[in-house]
Short mmCIF file of C-alpha atoms in Angstrom, two decimals:
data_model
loop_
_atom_site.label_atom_id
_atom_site.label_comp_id
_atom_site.label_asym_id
_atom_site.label_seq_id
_atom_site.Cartn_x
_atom_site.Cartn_y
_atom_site.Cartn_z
CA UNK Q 17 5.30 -28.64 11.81
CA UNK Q 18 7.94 -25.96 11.16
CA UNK Q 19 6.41 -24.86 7.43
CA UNK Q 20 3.49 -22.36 7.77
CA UNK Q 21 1.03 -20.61 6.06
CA UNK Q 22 2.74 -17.96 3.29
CA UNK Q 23 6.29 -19.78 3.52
CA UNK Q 24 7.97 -20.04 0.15
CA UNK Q 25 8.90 -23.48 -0.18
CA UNK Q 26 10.31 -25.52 -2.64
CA UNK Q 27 9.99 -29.24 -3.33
CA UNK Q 28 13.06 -31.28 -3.27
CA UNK Q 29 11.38 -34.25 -4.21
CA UNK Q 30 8.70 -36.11 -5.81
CA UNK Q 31 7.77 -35.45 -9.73
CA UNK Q 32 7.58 -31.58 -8.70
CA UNK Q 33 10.84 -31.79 -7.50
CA UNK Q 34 12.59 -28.11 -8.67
CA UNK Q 35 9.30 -26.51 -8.43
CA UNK Q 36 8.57 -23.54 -6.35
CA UNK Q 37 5.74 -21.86 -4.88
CA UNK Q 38 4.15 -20.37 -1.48
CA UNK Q 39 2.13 -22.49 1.24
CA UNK Q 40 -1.29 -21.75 0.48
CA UNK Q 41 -2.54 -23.65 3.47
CA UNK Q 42 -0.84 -26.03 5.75
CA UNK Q 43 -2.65 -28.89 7.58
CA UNK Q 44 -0.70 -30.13 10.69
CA UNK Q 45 -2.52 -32.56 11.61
CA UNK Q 46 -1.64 -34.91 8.52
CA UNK Q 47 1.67 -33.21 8.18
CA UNK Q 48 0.65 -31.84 4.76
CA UNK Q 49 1.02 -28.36 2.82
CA UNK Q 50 -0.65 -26.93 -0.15
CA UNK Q 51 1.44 -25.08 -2.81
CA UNK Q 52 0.73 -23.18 -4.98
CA UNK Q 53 1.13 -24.33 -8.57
CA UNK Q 54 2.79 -27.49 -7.30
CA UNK Q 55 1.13 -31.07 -7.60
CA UNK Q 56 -1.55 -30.07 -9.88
CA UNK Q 57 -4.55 -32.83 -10.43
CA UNK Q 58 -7.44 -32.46 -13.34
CA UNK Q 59 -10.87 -33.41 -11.16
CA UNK Q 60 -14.16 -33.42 -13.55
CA UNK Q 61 -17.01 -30.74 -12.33
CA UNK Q 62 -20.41 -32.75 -12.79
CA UNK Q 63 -22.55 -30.45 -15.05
CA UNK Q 64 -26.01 -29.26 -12.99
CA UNK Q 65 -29.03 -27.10 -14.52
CA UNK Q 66 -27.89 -24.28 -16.21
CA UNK Q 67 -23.67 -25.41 -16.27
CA UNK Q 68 -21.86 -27.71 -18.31
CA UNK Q 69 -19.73 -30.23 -17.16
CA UNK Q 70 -15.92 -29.26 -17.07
CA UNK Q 71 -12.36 -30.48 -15.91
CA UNK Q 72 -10.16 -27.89 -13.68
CA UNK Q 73 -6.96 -28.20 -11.99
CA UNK Q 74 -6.33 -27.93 -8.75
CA UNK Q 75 -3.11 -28.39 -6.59
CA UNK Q 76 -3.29 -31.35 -4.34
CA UNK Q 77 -1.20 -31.18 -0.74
CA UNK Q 78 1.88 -32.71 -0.42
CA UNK Q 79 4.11 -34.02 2.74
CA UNK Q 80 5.51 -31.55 4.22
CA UNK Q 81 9.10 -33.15 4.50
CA UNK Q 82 9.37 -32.93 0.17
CA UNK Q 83 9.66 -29.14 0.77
CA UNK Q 84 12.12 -26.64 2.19
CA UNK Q 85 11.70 -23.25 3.17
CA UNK Q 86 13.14 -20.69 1.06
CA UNK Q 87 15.09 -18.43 2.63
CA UNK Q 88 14.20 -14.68 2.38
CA UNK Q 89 17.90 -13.00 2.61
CA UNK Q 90 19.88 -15.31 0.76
CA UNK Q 91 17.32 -16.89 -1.84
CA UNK Q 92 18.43 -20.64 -0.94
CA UNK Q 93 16.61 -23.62 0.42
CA UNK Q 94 17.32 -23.82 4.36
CA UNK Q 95 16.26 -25.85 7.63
CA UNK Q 96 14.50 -24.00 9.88
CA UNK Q 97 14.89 -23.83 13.67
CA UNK Q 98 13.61 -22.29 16.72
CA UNK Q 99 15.28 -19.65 19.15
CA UNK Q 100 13.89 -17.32 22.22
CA UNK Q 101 13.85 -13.93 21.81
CA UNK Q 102 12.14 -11.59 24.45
CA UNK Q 103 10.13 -14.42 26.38
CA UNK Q 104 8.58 -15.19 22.18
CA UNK Q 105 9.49 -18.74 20.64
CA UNK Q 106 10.71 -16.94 16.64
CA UNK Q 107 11.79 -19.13 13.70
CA UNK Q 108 15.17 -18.63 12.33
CA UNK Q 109 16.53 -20.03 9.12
CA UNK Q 110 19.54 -22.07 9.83
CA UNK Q 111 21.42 -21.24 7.01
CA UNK Q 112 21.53 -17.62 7.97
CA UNK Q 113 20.87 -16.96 11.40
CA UNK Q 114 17.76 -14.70 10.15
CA UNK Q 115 14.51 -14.41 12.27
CA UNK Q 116 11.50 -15.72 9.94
CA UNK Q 117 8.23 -13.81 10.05
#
């Protein structure tokens, strides 16, 4: 999966599509990402002793091919690709040329 952790992303599709945000956590293994402030569900808290019941939001993941990465120098959504630099496997944004962190 070529999104990671702390990526800024945004979502090109979906009923967040527009929306922008960084990966909060990715998860490769379903091909998922978490965003933050993207995909936002309402779960209910069961009350216990000494709490009330309650309803918070919390973002949901979403596939990781509805987002982009961001791309730090120019500000624009980008592809991202792989080159070797020094014997090290670095991520470049395709748009650019620029090595990703």
């Amino acid at each position: 999966m070529k999104i990671k952790k702390g990526d800024k992303v945004k979502v090109i599709t979906g009923k967040d599509k527009g929306k922008s945000g960084e990966v909060l956590r990715a998860f490769p293994q379903t091909g998922k990402v978490l965003v933050d402030g993207v995909a936002i569900a309402k779960r209910s808290i069961r009350g216990t002793q000494g709490q009330t019941g309650r309803v918070v939001e919390r973002a949901m993941p979403i596939d990781a091919s509805n987002v982009m990465l961001i791309d730090p120098e120019t500000k624009s959504i980008t592809r991202v690709g792989y080159r070797v630099e020094d014997g090290k496997r670095v991520r470049i944004a395709k748009a650019s040329n620029h090595v990703l962190k």
